XYZ file of N, CA, C and O in Angstrom:
580
model
N 7.375 -19.770 -24.053
C 8.190 -20.036 -22.890
C 7.938 -18.957 -21.843
O 7.846 -17.777 -22.152
N 7.842 -19.352 -20.606
C 7.647 -18.435 -19.497
C 8.989 -18.176 -18.841
O 9.724 -19.102 -18.523
N 9.315 -16.902 -18.668
C 10.549 -16.579 -17.958
C 10.201 -16.230 -16.518
O 9.133 -15.702 -16.232
N 11.089 -16.539 -15.609
C 10.872 -16.275 -14.194
C 11.941 -15.317 -13.686
O 13.101 -15.431 -14.024
N 11.519 -14.416 -12.852
C 12.437 -13.451 -12.266
C 13.082 -14.054 -11.027
O 12.468 -14.824 -10.298
N 14.311 -13.683 -10.806
C 14.975 -14.108 -9.571
C 14.889 -13.016 -8.515
O 15.407 -13.186 -7.422
N 14.229 -11.917 -8.829
C 14.057 -10.830 -7.861
C 12.975 -11.220 -6.857
O 12.010 -11.887 -7.202
N 13.155 -10.788 -5.617
C 12.156 -11.120 -4.605
C 12.068 -10.021 -3.550
O 13.021 -9.281 -3.308
N 10.897 -9.955 -2.930
C 10.664 -9.031 -1.826
C 10.107 -9.830 -0.659
O 9.164 -10.601 -0.811
N 10.713 -9.641 0.506
C 10.245 -10.241 1.740
C 9.385 -9.180 2.432
O 9.883 -8.113 2.791
N 8.093 -9.460 2.589
C 7.164 -8.492 3.154
C 7.076 -8.677 4.663
O 6.819 -9.773 5.147
N 7.267 -7.587 5.389
C 7.305 -7.601 6.847
C 6.116 -6.846 7.432
O 5.567 -5.943 6.791
N 5.773 -7.176 8.668
C 4.725 -6.433 9.364
C 5.182 -4.983 9.527
O 6.272 -4.728 10.021
N 4.348 -4.025 9.110
C 4.726 -2.615 9.248
C 4.516 -2.108 10.676
O 3.936 -2.791 11.517
N 4.975 -0.891 10.917
C 4.812 -0.221 12.201
C 3.745 0.855 12.027
O 3.936 1.818 11.285
N 2.621 0.698 12.704
C 1.509 1.632 12.522
C 1.882 3.053 12.943
O 1.422 4.022 12.334
N 2.731 3.207 13.924
C 3.093 4.557 14.373
C 3.851 5.329 13.292
O 3.782 6.561 13.261
N 4.524 4.634 12.402
C 5.228 5.300 11.300
C 4.256 5.811 10.234
O 4.662 6.543 9.337
N 3.009 5.410 10.329
C 2.017 5.758 9.303
C 0.948 6.733 9.804
O -0.089 6.892 9.164
N 1.186 7.382 10.925
C 0.201 8.307 11.511
C -0.262 9.365 10.513
O -1.430 9.748 10.492
N 0.655 9.875 9.715
C 0.328 10.941 8.761
C -0.832 10.528 7.857
O -1.685 11.355 7.510
N -0.863 9.265 7.474
C -1.903 8.775 6.562
C -3.298 8.961 7.147
O -4.255 9.187 6.404
N -3.415 8.844 8.455
C -4.729 9.015 9.078
C -5.056 10.489 9.312
O -6.150 10.940 9.004
N -4.129 11.207 9.831
C -4.424 12.569 10.252
C -4.294 13.619 9.144
O -4.889 14.687 9.240
N -3.530 13.334 8.095
C -3.235 14.375 7.115
C -3.531 14.054 5.656
O -3.573 14.975 4.843
N -3.675 12.797 5.282
C -3.851 12.479 3.862
C -5.256 12.890 3.411
O -6.248 12.294 3.826
N -5.361 13.895 2.547
C -6.679 14.445 2.200
C -7.601 13.457 1.478
O -8.815 13.481 1.701
N -7.068 12.591 0.647
C -7.913 11.689 -0.139
C -8.551 10.588 0.711
O -9.509 9.952 0.274
N -8.057 10.373 1.914
C -8.542 9.266 2.743
C -9.541 9.695 3.814
O -10.218 8.860 4.406
N -9.661 10.985 4.044
C -10.504 11.473 5.131
C -11.968 11.074 4.979
O -12.631 10.730 5.965
N -12.498 11.093 3.773
C -13.905 10.728 3.556
C -14.156 9.264 3.928
O -15.177 8.933 4.520
N -13.214 8.369 3.604
C -13.377 6.955 3.952
C -13.423 6.794 5.475
O -14.268 6.075 5.995
N -12.535 7.472 6.179
C -12.540 7.388 7.643
C -13.872 7.888 8.212
O -14.463 7.259 9.085
N -14.348 9.043 7.716
C -15.601 9.606 8.204
C -16.794 8.696 7.887
O -17.629 8.460 8.744
N -16.848 8.206 6.664
C -18.014 7.401 6.263
C -18.087 6.061 6.993
O -19.156 5.474 7.109
N -16.957 5.596 7.509
C -16.937 4.344 8.266
C -16.763 4.584 9.771
O -16.656 3.627 10.538
N -16.737 5.840 10.177
C -16.566 6.221 11.587
C -15.335 5.548 12.196
O -15.369 5.068 13.330
N -14.246 5.541 11.438
C -13.000 4.921 11.893
C -12.159 5.948 12.641
O -11.989 7.074 12.169
N -11.645 5.543 13.792
C -10.784 6.417 14.592
C -9.360 5.866 14.599
O -9.129 4.677 14.342
N -8.424 6.737 14.933
C -7.031 6.314 15.048
C -6.880 5.247 16.140
O -6.190 4.255 15.967
N -7.559 5.459 17.239
C -7.486 4.502 18.347
C -7.972 3.124 17.906
O -7.424 2.093 18.309
N -9.005 3.083 17.090
C -9.538 1.816 16.578
C -8.502 1.116 15.695
O -8.284 -0.092 15.809
N -7.860 1.880 14.823
C -6.833 1.307 13.955
C -5.704 0.725 14.789
O -5.276 -0.419 14.580
N -5.230 1.499 15.747
C -4.122 1.040 16.595
C -4.507 -0.209 17.383
O -3.734 -1.166 17.466
N -5.713 -0.236 17.945
C -6.111 -1.384 18.769
C -6.303 -2.656 17.947
O -6.099 -3.760 18.464
N -6.662 -2.538 16.687
C -6.871 -3.718 15.831
C -5.616 -4.123 15.062
O -5.571 -5.219 14.479
N -4.621 -3.271 15.044
C -3.487 -3.443 14.142
C -2.736 -4.759 14.331
O -2.414 -5.444 13.365
N -2.436 -5.122 15.563
C -1.651 -6.336 15.800
C -2.395 -7.618 15.434
O -1.772 -8.669 15.287
N -3.700 -7.542 15.272
C -4.481 -8.714 14.853
C -4.537 -8.842 13.332
O -5.165 -9.764 12.814
N -3.901 -7.920 12.629
C -3.859 -7.993 11.173
C -3.068 -9.201 10.717
O -2.460 -9.915 11.518
N -3.085 -9.427 9.413
C -2.337 -10.554 8.858
C -1.820 -10.199 7.468
O -2.393 -9.373 6.768
N -0.713 -10.833 7.112
C -0.170 -10.674 5.762
C -1.002 -11.513 4.809
O -1.178 -12.712 5.027
N -1.545 -10.868 3.769
C -2.313 -11.566 2.742
C -1.804 -11.138 1.367
O -1.313 -10.020 1.193
N -1.926 -12.015 0.409
C -1.513 -11.714 -0.966
C -2.495 -10.746 -1.596
O -3.703 -10.824 -1.366
N -1.963 -9.840 -2.408
C -2.804 -8.863 -3.099
C -2.387 -8.801 -4.567
O -1.467 -8.080 -4.931
N -3.095 -9.574 -5.389
C -2.838 -9.529 -6.827
C -3.253 -8.173 -7.362
O -4.092 -7.490 -6.776
N -2.689 -7.801 -8.493
C -2.981 -6.492 -9.082
C -4.450 -6.452 -9.503
O -4.832 -7.005 -10.520
N -5.257 -5.811 -8.690
C -6.682 -5.654 -8.972
C -7.246 -4.585 -8.048
O -6.547 -4.068 -7.180
N -8.530 -4.323 -8.203
C -9.201 -3.324 -7.378
C -9.767 -3.937 -6.106
O -10.444 -3.257 -5.341
N -9.504 -5.232 -5.869
C -10.078 -5.908 -4.705
C -9.132 -6.983 -4.183
O -8.310 -7.525 -4.922
N -9.283 -7.269 -2.903
C -8.642 -8.438 -2.297
C -9.782 -9.431 -2.095
O -10.671 -9.188 -1.265
N -9.783 -10.483 -2.878
C -10.918 -11.399 -2.852
C -12.162 -10.659 -3.292
O -12.200 -10.074 -4.365
N -13.170 -10.637 -2.422
C -14.429 -9.940 -2.715
C -14.477 -8.525 -2.132
O -15.479 -7.838 -2.268
N -13.400 -8.103 -1.481
C -13.383 -6.801 -0.809
C -12.777 -5.738 -1.723
O -11.583 -5.789 -2.037
N -13.588 -4.769 -2.172
C -13.019 -3.679 -2.973
C -12.088 -2.833 -2.120
O -12.374 -2.565 -0.954
N -10.961 -2.417 -2.723
C -9.966 -1.625 -1.994
C -9.891 -0.230 -2.618
O -9.367 -0.060 -3.723
N -10.413 0.743 -1.895
C -10.383 2.131 -2.357
C -8.943 2.634 -2.404
O -8.107 2.253 -1.582
N -8.675 3.481 -3.373
C -7.381 4.143 -3.555
C -6.226 3.174 -3.821
O -5.069 3.517 -3.590
N -6.531 1.984 -4.334
C -5.453 1.036 -4.643
C -4.772 1.369 -5.966
O -3.653 0.941 -6.192
N -5.440 2.123 -6.821
C -4.845 2.558 -8.090
C -4.067 1.422 -8.747
O -2.869 1.506 -8.959
N -4.765 0.365 -9.077
C -4.142 -0.884 -9.509
C -3.792 -0.951 -10.995
O -2.952 -1.740 -11.385
N -4.417 -0.139 -11.821
C -4.160 -0.254 -13.264
C -2.847 0.421 -13.647
O -2.327 1.276 -12.924
N -2.331 0.040 -14.798
C -1.095 0.645 -15.272
C -1.303 2.133 -15.538
O -0.410 2.947 -15.271
N -2.481 2.512 -16.036
C -2.774 3.932 -16.255
C -2.743 4.703 -14.933
O -2.245 5.829 -14.879
N -3.274 4.089 -13.867
C -3.199 4.723 -12.547
C -1.745 4.902 -12.136
O -1.353 5.954 -11.635
N -0.941 3.841 -12.318
C 0.485 3.914 -11.979
C 1.148 5.067 -12.741
O 1.897 5.851 -12.158
N 0.855 5.176 -14.030
C 1.443 6.257 -14.831
C 1.061 7.626 -14.278
O 1.888 8.523 -14.197
N -0.196 7.779 -13.880
C -0.679 9.069 -13.403
C -0.180 9.387 -11.993
O 0.291 10.487 -11.732
N -0.308 8.425 -11.070
C -0.033 8.695 -9.664
C 1.426 8.537 -9.258
O 1.844 9.090 -8.252
N 2.203 7.753 -10.008
C 3.575 7.523 -9.577
C 4.594 7.861 -10.655
O 5.476 8.670 -10.429
N 4.481 7.284 -11.823
C 5.503 7.475 -12.850
C 5.638 8.938 -13.269
O 6.739 9.404 -13.536
N 4.522 9.653 -13.299
C 4.562 11.054 -13.716
C 4.414 12.016 -12.537
O 4.220 13.205 -12.733
N 4.514 11.482 -11.341
C 4.396 12.328 -10.148
C 5.642 13.198 -9.994
O 6.670 12.959 -10.633
N 5.527 14.161 -9.128
C 6.675 15.033 -8.874
C 7.852 14.220 -8.362
O 7.693 13.191 -7.731
N 9.036 14.705 -8.624
C 10.264 13.979 -8.317
C 10.353 13.511 -6.871
O 10.780 12.404 -6.606
N 9.931 14.327 -5.931
C 10.021 13.953 -4.529
C 9.242 12.682 -4.208
O 9.678 11.856 -3.421
N 8.086 12.530 -4.829
C 7.261 11.347 -4.586
C 7.854 10.129 -5.282
O 7.830 9.034 -4.744
N 8.384 10.326 -6.476
C 8.984 9.219 -7.254
C 10.312 8.758 -6.678
O 10.704 7.611 -6.859
N 11.032 9.638 -6.021
C 12.395 9.343 -5.586
C 12.460 8.092 -4.707
O 13.323 7.235 -4.902
N 11.558 7.959 -3.758
C 11.550 6.791 -2.875
C 11.321 5.511 -3.671
O 11.981 4.497 -3.437
N 10.406 5.563 -4.636
C 10.148 4.397 -5.485
C 11.406 4.036 -6.278
O 11.800 2.867 -6.337
N 12.047 5.015 -6.853
C 13.257 4.780 -7.646
C 14.368 4.160 -6.806
O 15.088 3.270 -7.266
N 14.499 4.621 -5.572
C 15.523 4.059 -4.684
C 15.227 2.588 -4.376
O 16.135 1.755 -4.383
N 13.959 2.262 -4.109
C 13.595 0.860 -3.862
C 13.839 0.013 -5.105
O 14.352 -1.107 -5.010
N 13.493 0.548 -6.262
C 13.678 -0.174 -7.522
C 15.158 -0.441 -7.776
O 15.545 -1.567 -8.128
N 15.994 0.551 -7.579
C 17.441 0.377 -7.765
C 17.997 -0.665 -6.803
O 18.801 -1.519 -7.187
N 17.561 -0.619 -5.541
C 18.038 -1.588 -4.547
C 17.597 -3.004 -4.901
O 18.366 -3.960 -4.752
N 16.379 -3.151 -5.391
C 15.887 -4.466 -5.788
C 16.681 -5.008 -6.973
O 17.108 -6.166 -6.972
N 16.921 -4.162 -7.957
C 17.656 -4.604 -9.144
C 19.108 -4.938 -8.821
O 19.645 -5.923 -9.320
N 19.733 -4.141 -7.994
C 21.155 -4.381 -7.714
C 21.358 -5.514 -6.705
O 22.311 -6.283 -6.817
N 20.474 -5.632 -5.728
C 20.650 -6.662 -4.705
C 19.916 -7.958 -4.985
O 20.232 -8.989 -4.401
N 18.913 -7.885 -5.830
C 18.143 -9.083 -6.163
C 17.005 -9.370 -5.202
O 16.078 -10.093 -5.536
N 17.079 -8.794 -4.010
C 15.997 -8.993 -3.048
C 15.942 -7.810 -2.094
O 16.931 -7.094 -1.916
N 14.774 -7.624 -1.509
C 14.554 -6.556 -0.534
C 13.675 -7.081 0.585
O 12.865 -7.978 0.366
N 13.810 -6.510 1.738
C 12.855 -6.694 2.818
C 12.159 -5.347 2.994
O 12.822 -4.333 3.226
N 10.840 -5.341 2.835
C 10.066 -4.103 2.929
C 8.891 -4.288 3.871
O 8.321 -5.382 3.964
N 8.517 -3.203 4.527
C 7.298 -3.223 5.314
C 6.120 -3.318 4.349
O 6.072 -2.602 3.340
N 5.217 -4.210 4.652
C 4.066 -4.425 3.778
C 3.168 -3.192 3.747
O 3.028 -2.504 4.764
N 2.555 -2.932 2.605
C 1.517 -1.904 2.563
C 0.396 -2.300 3.533
O 0.228 -3.480 3.854
N -0.380 -1.322 3.970
C -1.461 -1.578 4.916
C -2.807 -1.353 4.228
O -3.015 -0.323 3.583
N -3.691 -2.328 4.381
C -5.069 -2.199 3.905
C -5.981 -2.313 5.115
O -5.892 -3.275 5.881
N -6.836 -1.313 5.287
C -7.846 -1.352 6.337
C -9.137 -1.896 5.740
O -9.466 -1.590 4.592
N -9.860 -2.687 6.516
C -11.118 -3.247 6.049
C -12.195 -3.009 7.096
O -11.983 -3.280 8.283
N -13.325 -2.477 6.622
C -14.453 -2.242 7.520
C -15.742 -2.427 6.725
O -15.900 -1.826 5.660
N -16.623 -3.259 7.234
C -17.929 -3.447 6.590
C -17.837 -3.945 5.160
O -18.637 -3.528 4.323
N -16.883 -4.786 4.865
C -16.755 -5.331 3.515
C -16.127 -4.385 2.509
O -16.145 -4.649 1.313
N -15.563 -3.275 2.986
C -14.888 -2.314 2.117
C -13.476 -2.074 2.636
O -13.261 -1.970 3.835
N -12.532 -1.986 1.716
C -11.147 -1.767 2.095
C -10.640 -0.406 1.663
O -11.242 0.280 0.831
N -9.513 -0.025 2.244
C -8.816 1.213 1.898
C -7.323 0.925 1.920
O -6.823 0.373 2.912
N -6.634 1.274 0.839
C -5.177 1.205 0.875
C -4.717 2.347 1.764
O -4.698 3.507 1.348
N -4.401 2.012 2.996
C -4.052 3.007 4.010
C -2.666 3.584 3.762
O -2.446 4.779 3.879
N -1.711 2.722 3.418
C -0.353 3.199 3.154
C 0.393 2.172 2.314
O 0.006 1.012 2.246
N 1.477 2.629 1.673
C 2.362 1.713 0.963
C 2.148 1.590 -0.528
O 2.542 0.595 -1.130
N 1.543 2.595 -1.161
C 1.280 2.501 -2.601
C 2.552 2.266 -3.415
O 2.583 1.412 -4.302
N 3.624 2.957 -3.112
C 4.865 2.790 -3.881
C 5.421 1.380 -3.705
O 5.888 0.764 -4.663
N 5.361 0.851 -2.485
C 5.842 -0.517 -2.247
C 4.978 -1.526 -2.988
O 5.482 -2.493 -3.558
N 3.679 -1.295 -2.983
C 2.748 -2.177 -3.690
C 3.045 -2.170 -5.189
O 3.137 -3.224 -5.827
N 3.232 -0.978 -5.753
C 3.561 -0.853 -7.174
C 4.870 -1.542 -7.517
O 4.991 -2.149 -8.582
N 5.843 -1.460 -6.642
C 7.125 -2.105 -6.905
C 6.921 -3.601 -7.123
O 7.426 -4.166 -8.101
N 6.196 -4.229 -6.245
C 5.923 -5.655 -6.419
C 5.139 -5.924 -7.684
O 5.508 -6.774 -8.495
N 4.045 -5.208 -7.884
C 3.213 -5.409 -9.073
C 4.012 -5.197 -10.352
O 3.902 -5.979 -11.289
N 4.811 -4.150 -10.397
C 5.534 -3.826 -11.625
C 6.634 -4.823 -11.951
O 7.101 -4.881 -13.087
N 7.043 -5.612 -10.981
C 8.042 -6.654 -11.225
C 7.410 -8.043 -11.284
O 8.089 -9.051 -11.136
N 6.107 -8.072 -11.539
C 5.412 -9.332 -11.752
C 5.226 -10.167 -10.498
O 4.977 -11.371 -10.589
N 5.325 -9.560 -9.341
C 5.156 -10.277 -8.075
C 3.728 -10.109 -7.570
O 3.006 -9.221 -7.999
N 3.344 -10.974 -6.671
C 2.091 -10.793 -5.940
C 2.492 -10.353 -4.541
O 2.909 -11.174 -3.713
N 2.402 -9.048 -4.273
C 2.837 -8.531 -2.975
C 1.928 -9.008 -1.845
O 0.783 -9.413 -2.070
N 2.444 -8.918 -0.645
C 1.633 -9.124 0.550
C 1.311 -7.761 1.131
O 2.113 -6.832 1.037
N 0.134 -7.651 1.710
C -0.256 -6.444 2.431
C -0.653 -6.847 3.848
O -1.034 -7.996 4.094
N -0.545 -5.904 4.762
C -0.989 -6.132 6.142
C -2.455 -5.741 6.183
O -2.807 -4.559 6.106
N -3.340 -6.730 6.250
C -4.783 -6.513 6.216
C -5.303 -6.413 7.644
O -5.153 -7.363 8.431
N -5.922 -5.277 7.960
C -6.420 -5.016 9.301
C -7.948 -4.937 9.248
O -8.501 -4.065 8.580
N -8.613 -5.847 9.938
C -10.065 -5.857 10.037
C -10.475 -4.932 11.181
O -10.059 -5.144 12.322
N -11.278 -3.933 10.885
C -11.656 -2.947 11.892
C -13.039 -3.183 12.487
O -13.366 -2.602 13.504
N -13.859 -3.968 11.868
C -15.223 -4.127 12.372
C -15.542 -5.536 12.766
O -14.842 -6.465 12.525
C-alpha cells in the first residue's frame, strides 16, 4: 500500500536581490562563475525570464547536471543534518512550520544554467525540505546563455 502525505509546499518566484551573497561571497560557487564567465549583471538581466521547473532528487534536471545540488541522503547528512546549529536552525524552523501547518509557501531554490551545465545558486535547505518529505520541489531555473 502506498501512503500519501497531506503536507505541501507552494513554490514561489524568488527575489534575486535577496540572494546577492551567493554570488559575491559563497566560496564554493566562485569557480563555476569564473569558468562560465558569469556576471552578476547577467544573472539579474536573465532572472525574470526564468521559470519554475520540477527538480526530482538527483544530480541533474533532465539532462543538465546541477553542481552543488548535494542530492544524496549522505550529502544531506554531511551538509545539513550534521552542520553547525546556525545553518540547521532555518531548516528546522521550516520543517516545524510545515509539520504544524500542513503547508508552506516558500521561495523556490534558484538554479543557474549555462552551456548545458547547472549550478544550485541558492535554496539548498528549501530543496532538502521538499525532497526529505517525499515531494518533487520546484526550482527557479534561469538560462544564462
